Short mmCIF file of C-alpha atoms in Angstrom, two decimals:
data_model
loop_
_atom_site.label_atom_id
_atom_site.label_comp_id
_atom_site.label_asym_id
_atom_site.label_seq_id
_atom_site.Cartn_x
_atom_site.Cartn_y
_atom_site.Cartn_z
CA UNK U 517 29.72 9.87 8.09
CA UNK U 518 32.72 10.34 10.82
CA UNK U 519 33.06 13.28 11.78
CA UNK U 520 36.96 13.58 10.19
CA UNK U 521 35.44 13.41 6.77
CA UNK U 522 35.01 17.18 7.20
CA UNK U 523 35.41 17.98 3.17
CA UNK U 524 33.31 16.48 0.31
CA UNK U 525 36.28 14.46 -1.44
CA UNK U 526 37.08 13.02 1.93
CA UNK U 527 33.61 12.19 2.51
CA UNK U 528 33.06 10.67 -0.76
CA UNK U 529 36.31 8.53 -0.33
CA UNK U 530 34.33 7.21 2.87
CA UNK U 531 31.08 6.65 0.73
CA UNK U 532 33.13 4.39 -1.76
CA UNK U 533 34.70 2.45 1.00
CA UNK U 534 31.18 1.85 2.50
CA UNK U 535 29.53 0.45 -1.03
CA UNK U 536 32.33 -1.36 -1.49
CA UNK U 537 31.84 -3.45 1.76
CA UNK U 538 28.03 -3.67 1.35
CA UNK U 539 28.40 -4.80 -2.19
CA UNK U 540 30.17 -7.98 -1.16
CA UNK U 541 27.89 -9.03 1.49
CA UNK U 542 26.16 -12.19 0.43
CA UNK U 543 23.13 -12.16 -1.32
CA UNK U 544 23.33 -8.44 -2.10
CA UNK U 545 22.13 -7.69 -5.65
CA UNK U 546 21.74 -3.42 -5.02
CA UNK U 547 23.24 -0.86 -2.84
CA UNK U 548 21.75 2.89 -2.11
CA UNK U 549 20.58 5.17 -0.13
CA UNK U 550 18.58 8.44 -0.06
CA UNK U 551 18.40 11.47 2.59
CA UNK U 552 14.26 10.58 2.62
CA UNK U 553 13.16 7.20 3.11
CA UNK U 554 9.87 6.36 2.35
CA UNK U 555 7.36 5.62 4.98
CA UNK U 556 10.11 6.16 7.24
CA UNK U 557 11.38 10.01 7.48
CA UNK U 558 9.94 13.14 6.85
CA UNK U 559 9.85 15.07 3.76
CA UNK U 560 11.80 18.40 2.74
CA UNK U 561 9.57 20.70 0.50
CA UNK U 562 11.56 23.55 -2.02
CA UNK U 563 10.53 25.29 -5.07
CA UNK U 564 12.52 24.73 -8.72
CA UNK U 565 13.08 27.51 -11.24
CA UNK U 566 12.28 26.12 -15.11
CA UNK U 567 14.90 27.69 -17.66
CA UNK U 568 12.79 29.80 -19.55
CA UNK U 569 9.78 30.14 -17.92
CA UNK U 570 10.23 33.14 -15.42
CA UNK U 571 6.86 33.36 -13.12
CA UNK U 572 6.51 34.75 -9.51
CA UNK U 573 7.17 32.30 -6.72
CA UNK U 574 4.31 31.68 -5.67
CA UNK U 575 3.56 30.13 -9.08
CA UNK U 576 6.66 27.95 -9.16
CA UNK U 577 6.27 24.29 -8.57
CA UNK U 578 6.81 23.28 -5.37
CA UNK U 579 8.47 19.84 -4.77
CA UNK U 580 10.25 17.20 -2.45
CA UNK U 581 14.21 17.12 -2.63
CA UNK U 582 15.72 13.73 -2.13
CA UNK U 583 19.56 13.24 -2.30
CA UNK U 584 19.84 9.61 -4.28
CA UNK U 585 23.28 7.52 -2.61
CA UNK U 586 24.83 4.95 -4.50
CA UNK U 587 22.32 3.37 -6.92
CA UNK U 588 19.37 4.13 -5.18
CA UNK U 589 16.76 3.70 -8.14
CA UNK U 590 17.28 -0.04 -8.35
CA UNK U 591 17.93 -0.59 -4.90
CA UNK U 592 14.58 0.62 -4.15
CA UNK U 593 13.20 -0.79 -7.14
CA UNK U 594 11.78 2.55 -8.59
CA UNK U 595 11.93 2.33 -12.55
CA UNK U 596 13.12 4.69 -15.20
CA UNK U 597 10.59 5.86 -17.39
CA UNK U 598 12.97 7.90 -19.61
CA UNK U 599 16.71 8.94 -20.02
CA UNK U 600 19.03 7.92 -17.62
CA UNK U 601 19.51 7.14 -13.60
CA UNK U 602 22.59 8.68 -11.86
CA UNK U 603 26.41 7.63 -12.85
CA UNK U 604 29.71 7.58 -11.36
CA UNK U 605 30.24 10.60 -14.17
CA UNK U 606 28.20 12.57 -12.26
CA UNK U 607 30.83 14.04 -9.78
CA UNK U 608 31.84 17.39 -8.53
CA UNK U 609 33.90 18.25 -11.78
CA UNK U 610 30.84 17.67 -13.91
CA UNK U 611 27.80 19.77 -14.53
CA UNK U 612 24.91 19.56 -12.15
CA UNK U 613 22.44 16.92 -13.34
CA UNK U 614 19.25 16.09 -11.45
CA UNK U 615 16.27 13.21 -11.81
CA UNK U 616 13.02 13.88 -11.26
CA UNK U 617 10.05 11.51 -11.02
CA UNK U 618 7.21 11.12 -13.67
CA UNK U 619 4.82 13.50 -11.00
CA UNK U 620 6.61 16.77 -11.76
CA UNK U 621 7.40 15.40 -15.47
CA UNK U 622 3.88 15.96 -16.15
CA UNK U 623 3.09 19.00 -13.60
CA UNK U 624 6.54 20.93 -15.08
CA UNK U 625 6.48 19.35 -18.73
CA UNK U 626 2.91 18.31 -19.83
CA UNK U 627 3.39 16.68 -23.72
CA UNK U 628 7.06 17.54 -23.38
CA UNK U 629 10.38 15.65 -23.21
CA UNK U 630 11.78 16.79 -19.75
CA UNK U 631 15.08 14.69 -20.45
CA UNK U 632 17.64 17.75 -21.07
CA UNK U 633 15.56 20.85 -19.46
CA UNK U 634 17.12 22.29 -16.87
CA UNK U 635 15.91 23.44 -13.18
CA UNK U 636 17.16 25.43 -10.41
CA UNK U 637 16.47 25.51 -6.94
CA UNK U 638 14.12 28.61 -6.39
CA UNK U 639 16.28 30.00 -2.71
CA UNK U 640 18.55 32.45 -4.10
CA UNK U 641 17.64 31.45 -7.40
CA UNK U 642 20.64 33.65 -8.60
CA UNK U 643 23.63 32.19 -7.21
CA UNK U 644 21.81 28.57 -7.70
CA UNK U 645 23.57 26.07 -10.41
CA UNK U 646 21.39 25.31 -13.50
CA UNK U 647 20.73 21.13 -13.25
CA UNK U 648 20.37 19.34 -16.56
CA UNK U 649 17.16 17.13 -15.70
CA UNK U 650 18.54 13.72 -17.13
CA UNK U 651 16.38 11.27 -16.33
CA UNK U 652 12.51 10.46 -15.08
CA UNK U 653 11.67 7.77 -12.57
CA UNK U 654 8.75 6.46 -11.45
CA UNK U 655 6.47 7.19 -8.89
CA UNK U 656 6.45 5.98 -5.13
CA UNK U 657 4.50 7.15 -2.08
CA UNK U 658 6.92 8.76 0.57
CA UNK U 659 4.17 10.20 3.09
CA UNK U 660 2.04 7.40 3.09
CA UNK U 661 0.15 4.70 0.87
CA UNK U 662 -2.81 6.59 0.75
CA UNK U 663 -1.62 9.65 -0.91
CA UNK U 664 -1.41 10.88 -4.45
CA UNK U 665 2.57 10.61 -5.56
CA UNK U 666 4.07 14.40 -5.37
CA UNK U 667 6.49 15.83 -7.46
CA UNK U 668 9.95 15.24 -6.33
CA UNK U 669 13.71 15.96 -7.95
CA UNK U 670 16.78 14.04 -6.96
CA UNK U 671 20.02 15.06 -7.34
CA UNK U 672 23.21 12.96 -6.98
CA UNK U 673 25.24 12.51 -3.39
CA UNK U 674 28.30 12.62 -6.01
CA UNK U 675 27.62 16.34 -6.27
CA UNK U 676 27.06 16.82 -2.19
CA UNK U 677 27.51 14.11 -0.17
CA UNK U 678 24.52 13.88 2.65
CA UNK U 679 26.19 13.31 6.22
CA UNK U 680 23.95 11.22 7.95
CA UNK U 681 21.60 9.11 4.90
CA UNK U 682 19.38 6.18 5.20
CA UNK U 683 21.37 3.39 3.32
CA UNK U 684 18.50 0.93 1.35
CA UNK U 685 20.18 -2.63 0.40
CA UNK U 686 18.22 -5.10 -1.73
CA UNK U 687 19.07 -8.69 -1.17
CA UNK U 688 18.22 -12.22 -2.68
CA UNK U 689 17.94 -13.79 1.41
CA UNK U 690 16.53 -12.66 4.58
CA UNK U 691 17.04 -8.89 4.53
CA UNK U 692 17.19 -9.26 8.85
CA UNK U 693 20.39 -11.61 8.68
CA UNK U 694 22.16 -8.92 6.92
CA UNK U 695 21.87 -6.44 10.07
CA UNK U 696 25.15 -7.91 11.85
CA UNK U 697 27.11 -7.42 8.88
CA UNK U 698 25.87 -4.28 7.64
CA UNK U 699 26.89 -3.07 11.59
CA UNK U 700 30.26 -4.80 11.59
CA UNK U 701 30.95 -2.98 7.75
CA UNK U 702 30.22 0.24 8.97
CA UNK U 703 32.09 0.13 12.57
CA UNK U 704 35.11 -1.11 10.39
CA UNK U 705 34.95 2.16 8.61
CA UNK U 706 35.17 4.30 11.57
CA UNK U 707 31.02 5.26 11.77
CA UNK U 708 28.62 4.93 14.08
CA UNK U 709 26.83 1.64 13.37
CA UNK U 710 23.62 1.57 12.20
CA UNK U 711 21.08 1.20 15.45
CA UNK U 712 17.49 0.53 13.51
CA UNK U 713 18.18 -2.37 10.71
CA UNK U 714 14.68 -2.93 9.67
CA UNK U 715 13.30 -4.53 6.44
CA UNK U 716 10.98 -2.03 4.27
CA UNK U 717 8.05 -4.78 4.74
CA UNK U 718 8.37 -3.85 8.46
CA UNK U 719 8.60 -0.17 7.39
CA UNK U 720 5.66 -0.54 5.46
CA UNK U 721 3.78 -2.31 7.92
CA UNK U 722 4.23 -0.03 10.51
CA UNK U 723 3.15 3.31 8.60
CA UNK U 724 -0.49 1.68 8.72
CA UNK U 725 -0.45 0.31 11.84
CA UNK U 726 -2.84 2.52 13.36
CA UNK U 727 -4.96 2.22 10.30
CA UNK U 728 -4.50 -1.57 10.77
CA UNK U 729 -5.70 -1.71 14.05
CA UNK U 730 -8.70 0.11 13.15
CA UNK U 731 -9.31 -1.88 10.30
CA UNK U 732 -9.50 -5.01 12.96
CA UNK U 733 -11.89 -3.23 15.51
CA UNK U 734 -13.86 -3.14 12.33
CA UNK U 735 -13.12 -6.72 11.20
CA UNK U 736 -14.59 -7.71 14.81
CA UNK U 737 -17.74 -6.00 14.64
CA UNK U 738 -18.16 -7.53 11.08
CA UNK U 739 -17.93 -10.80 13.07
CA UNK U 740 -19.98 -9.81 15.10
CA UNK U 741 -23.03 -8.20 12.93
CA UNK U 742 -22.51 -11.84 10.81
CA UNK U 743 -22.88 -13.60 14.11
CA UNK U 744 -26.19 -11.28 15.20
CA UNK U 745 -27.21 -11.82 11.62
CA UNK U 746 -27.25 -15.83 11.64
CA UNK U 747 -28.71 -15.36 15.40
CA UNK U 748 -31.97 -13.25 13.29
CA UNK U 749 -32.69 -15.58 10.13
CA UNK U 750 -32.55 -18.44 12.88
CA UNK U 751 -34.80 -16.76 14.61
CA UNK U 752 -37.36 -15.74 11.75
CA UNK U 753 -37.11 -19.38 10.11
CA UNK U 754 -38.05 -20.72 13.49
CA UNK U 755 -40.82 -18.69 13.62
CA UNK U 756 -41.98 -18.95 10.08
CA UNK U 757 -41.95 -22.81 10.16
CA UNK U 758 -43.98 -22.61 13.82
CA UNK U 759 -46.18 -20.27 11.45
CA UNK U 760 -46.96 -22.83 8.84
CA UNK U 761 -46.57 -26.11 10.97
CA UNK U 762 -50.56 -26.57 9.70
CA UNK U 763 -49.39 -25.27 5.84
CA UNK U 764 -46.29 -28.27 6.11
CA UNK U 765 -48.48 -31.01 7.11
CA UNK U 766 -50.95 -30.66 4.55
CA UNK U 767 -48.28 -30.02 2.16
CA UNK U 768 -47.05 -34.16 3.68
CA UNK U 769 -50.62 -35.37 3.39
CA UNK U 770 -50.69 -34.57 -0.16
CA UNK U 771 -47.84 -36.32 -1.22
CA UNK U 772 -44.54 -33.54 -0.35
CA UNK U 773 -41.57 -35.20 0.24
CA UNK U 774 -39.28 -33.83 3.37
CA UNK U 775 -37.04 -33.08 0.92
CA UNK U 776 -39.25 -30.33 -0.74
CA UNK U 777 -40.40 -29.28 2.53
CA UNK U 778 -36.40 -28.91 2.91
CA UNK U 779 -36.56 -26.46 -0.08
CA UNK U 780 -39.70 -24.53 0.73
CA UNK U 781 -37.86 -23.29 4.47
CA UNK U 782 -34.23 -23.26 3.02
CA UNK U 783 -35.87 -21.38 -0.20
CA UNK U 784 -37.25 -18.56 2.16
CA UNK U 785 -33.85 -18.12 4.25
CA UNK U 786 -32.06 -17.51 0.71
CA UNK U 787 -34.36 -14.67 -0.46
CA UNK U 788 -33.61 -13.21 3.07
CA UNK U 789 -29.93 -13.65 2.22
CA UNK U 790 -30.09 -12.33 -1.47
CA UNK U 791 -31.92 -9.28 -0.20
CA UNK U 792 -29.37 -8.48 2.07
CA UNK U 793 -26.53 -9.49 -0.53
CA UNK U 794 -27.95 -6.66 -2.85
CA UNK U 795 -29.02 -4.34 -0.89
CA UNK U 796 -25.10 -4.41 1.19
CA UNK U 797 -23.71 -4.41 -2.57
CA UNK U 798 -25.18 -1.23 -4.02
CA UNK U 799 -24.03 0.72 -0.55
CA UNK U 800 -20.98 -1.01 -0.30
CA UNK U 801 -20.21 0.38 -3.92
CA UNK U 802 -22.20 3.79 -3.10
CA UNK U 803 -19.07 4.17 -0.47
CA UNK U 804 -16.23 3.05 -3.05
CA UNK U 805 -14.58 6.43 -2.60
CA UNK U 806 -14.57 6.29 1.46
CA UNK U 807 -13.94 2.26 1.42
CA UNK U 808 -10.55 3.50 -1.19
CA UNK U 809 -8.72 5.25 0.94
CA UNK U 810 -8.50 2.61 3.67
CA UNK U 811 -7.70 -0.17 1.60
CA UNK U 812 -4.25 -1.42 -0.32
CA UNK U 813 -3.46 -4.08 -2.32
CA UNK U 814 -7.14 -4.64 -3.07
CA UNK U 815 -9.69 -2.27 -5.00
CA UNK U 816 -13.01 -0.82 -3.00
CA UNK U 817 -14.87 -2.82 -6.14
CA UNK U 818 -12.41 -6.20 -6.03
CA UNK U 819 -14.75 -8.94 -7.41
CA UNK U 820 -13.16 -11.87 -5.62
CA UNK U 821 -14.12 -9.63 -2.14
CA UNK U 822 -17.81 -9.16 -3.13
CA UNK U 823 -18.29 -12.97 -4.12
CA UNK U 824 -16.17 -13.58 -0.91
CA UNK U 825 -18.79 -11.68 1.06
CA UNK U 826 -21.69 -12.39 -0.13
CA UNK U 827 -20.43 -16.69 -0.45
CA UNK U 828 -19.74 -15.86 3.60
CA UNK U 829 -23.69 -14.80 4.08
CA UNK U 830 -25.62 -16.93 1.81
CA UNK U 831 -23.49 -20.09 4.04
CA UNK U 832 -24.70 -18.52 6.73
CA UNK U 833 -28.21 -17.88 6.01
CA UNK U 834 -27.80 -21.40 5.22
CA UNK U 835 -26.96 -22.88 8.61
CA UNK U 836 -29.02 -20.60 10.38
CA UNK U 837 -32.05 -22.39 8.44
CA UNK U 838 -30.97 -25.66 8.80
CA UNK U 839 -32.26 -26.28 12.32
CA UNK U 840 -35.79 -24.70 11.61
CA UNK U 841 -35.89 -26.76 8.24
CA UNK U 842 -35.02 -30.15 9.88
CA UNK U 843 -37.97 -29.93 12.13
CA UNK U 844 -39.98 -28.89 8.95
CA UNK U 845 -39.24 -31.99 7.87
CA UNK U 846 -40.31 -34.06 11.10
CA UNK U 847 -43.43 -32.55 11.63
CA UNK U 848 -46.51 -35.20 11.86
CA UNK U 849 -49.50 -34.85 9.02
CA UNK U 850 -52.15 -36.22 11.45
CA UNK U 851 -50.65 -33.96 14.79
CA UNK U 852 -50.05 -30.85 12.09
CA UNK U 853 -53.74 -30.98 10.48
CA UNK U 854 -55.27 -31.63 14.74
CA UNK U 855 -53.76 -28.59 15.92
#
């Protein structure tokens, strides 16, 4: 916000002007903002006051404020669960309202209907406005995507207009071509222009990319161990059919075809492979809890990953057997039964 907009009607003059602009960019379908932006800012921790319910502090539930700009709910594409989001309504000449998310719903309100209570911040809980809680939201992960969703209460910027927010547009096109005019809107109005225009996918992205990068040292090694692993069955095939080069050719005197001589190598390198399969299985789900907390957008027990894996090391039991099993199949009945 400039810094003439030194009063809170002036500044919400300047907040109008600014939706206004964003709204008619192309392609835009939501405008908001929020003093908090996930993944993206850090978090400011307070304690509410429940009408009615007078315990000592230190008992009071503790939660994350957020200031919610413009329509912020479906901007960000958070839900309501129940009641209502903000409205224009909701000014300085109107009671204090507040939202709160469907976290503190249930830590504050367990089997209750929170829509209508009313909270107070716990600082100088005596001079603090009641807020009418008017609507829940849903959940979202501000910290990072690992973590259990916190409690958190919003209250409007139409009641205390933030100076310096995070403004969150959702668009039907490429959210980067919208960075030049989103720049150009604000310098019209007289603000500093926006210097980090980022997507939320790059947001996102870059609040695991430490994780991410330790994810792909792992990834390597995997590689690797699958590499060492097809390096070993090749090696004990080799060996085995060396073992039973006598067993083979009798096997071809008597009538075996190459093809079941095919089977009887190929047939040893897949109980190998199945061993390993189950026995990586039961530890791999054994460490569901530790395998959890590193993963998103996939479940530590994901089917499709487990048949992925264990498709990856039965084809490669399978090539690492095919070498030993060709000779198998070449080996001479009168040399074999000789030696």
């Amino acid at each position: 916000v400039p810094a003439k907009y030194t009063d809170t009607p002036s500044r919400l003059t300047f907040y109008d002007a600014l939706e206004e602009r964003l709204r008619a960019l192309p392609g835009v379908t939501a405008v908001g903002g929020t003093t908090r932006l996930p993944l993206g800012s850090t978090n400011t921790t307070t304690y509410v006051d429940v009408e009615g319910r007078p315990v000592p502090r230190a008992e009071m539930p503790e939660v994350e404020m957020r200031r919610a700009v413009f329509d912020y709910f479906t901007a960000m594409g958070i839900p309501v669960l129940r009641g209502r989001a903000f409205i224009r309504d909701d000014n300085l000449n109107a009671p204090e309202v507040a939202v709160i998310n469907a976290a503190l719903a249930a830590r504050v309100f367990p089997g209750e209907e929170p829509v209508g209570k009313r909270v107070r911040f716990a600082a100088g809980a005596s001079q603090q406005p009641w807020m009418t809680i008017v609507g829940v939201v849903g959940n979202i992960k501000h910290a990072s995507l690992e973590e259990v969703p916190r409690p958190e209460l919003y209250i409007t910027y139409r009641q205390g207009p933030p100076v310096s927010p995070f403004v969150v547009i959702r668009t039907t096109g490429n959210a980067v071509d919208l960075a030049a005019p989103v720049r150009q809107a604000v310098r019209e109005l007289g603000a500093n222009p926006p210097t980090d225009v980022r997507p939320m996918s790059a947001i996102r992205s870059g609040s695991v990319a430490s994780r991410r990068f330790v994810l792909l040292l792992v990834g390597l090694f995997g590689v690797l161990a699958l590499g060492l692993a097809a390096l070993g069955v090749f090696g004990v095939m080799t060996l085995i059919a060396a073992e039973r080069t006598t067993e083979v050719g009798i096997r071809l005197a008597l009538g075996a075809t190459p093809s079941q001589v095919l089977g009887l190598v190929v047939g040893h390198a897949l109980k190998l492979a199945g061993t390993g399969i189950v026995a990586g299985a039961v530890v791999a789900l054994l460490l569901r809890p530790v395998l959890k907390a590193q993963l998103f957008g996939v479940g530590a027990a994901d089917p499709l990953t487990y048949l992925g894996v264990a498709l990856a090391l039965t084809l490669t039991a399978l090539a690492a057997a095919l070498i030993p099993a060709r000779r198998a199949m070449r080996v001479d009945p009168a040399h074999a039964l000789r030696n």
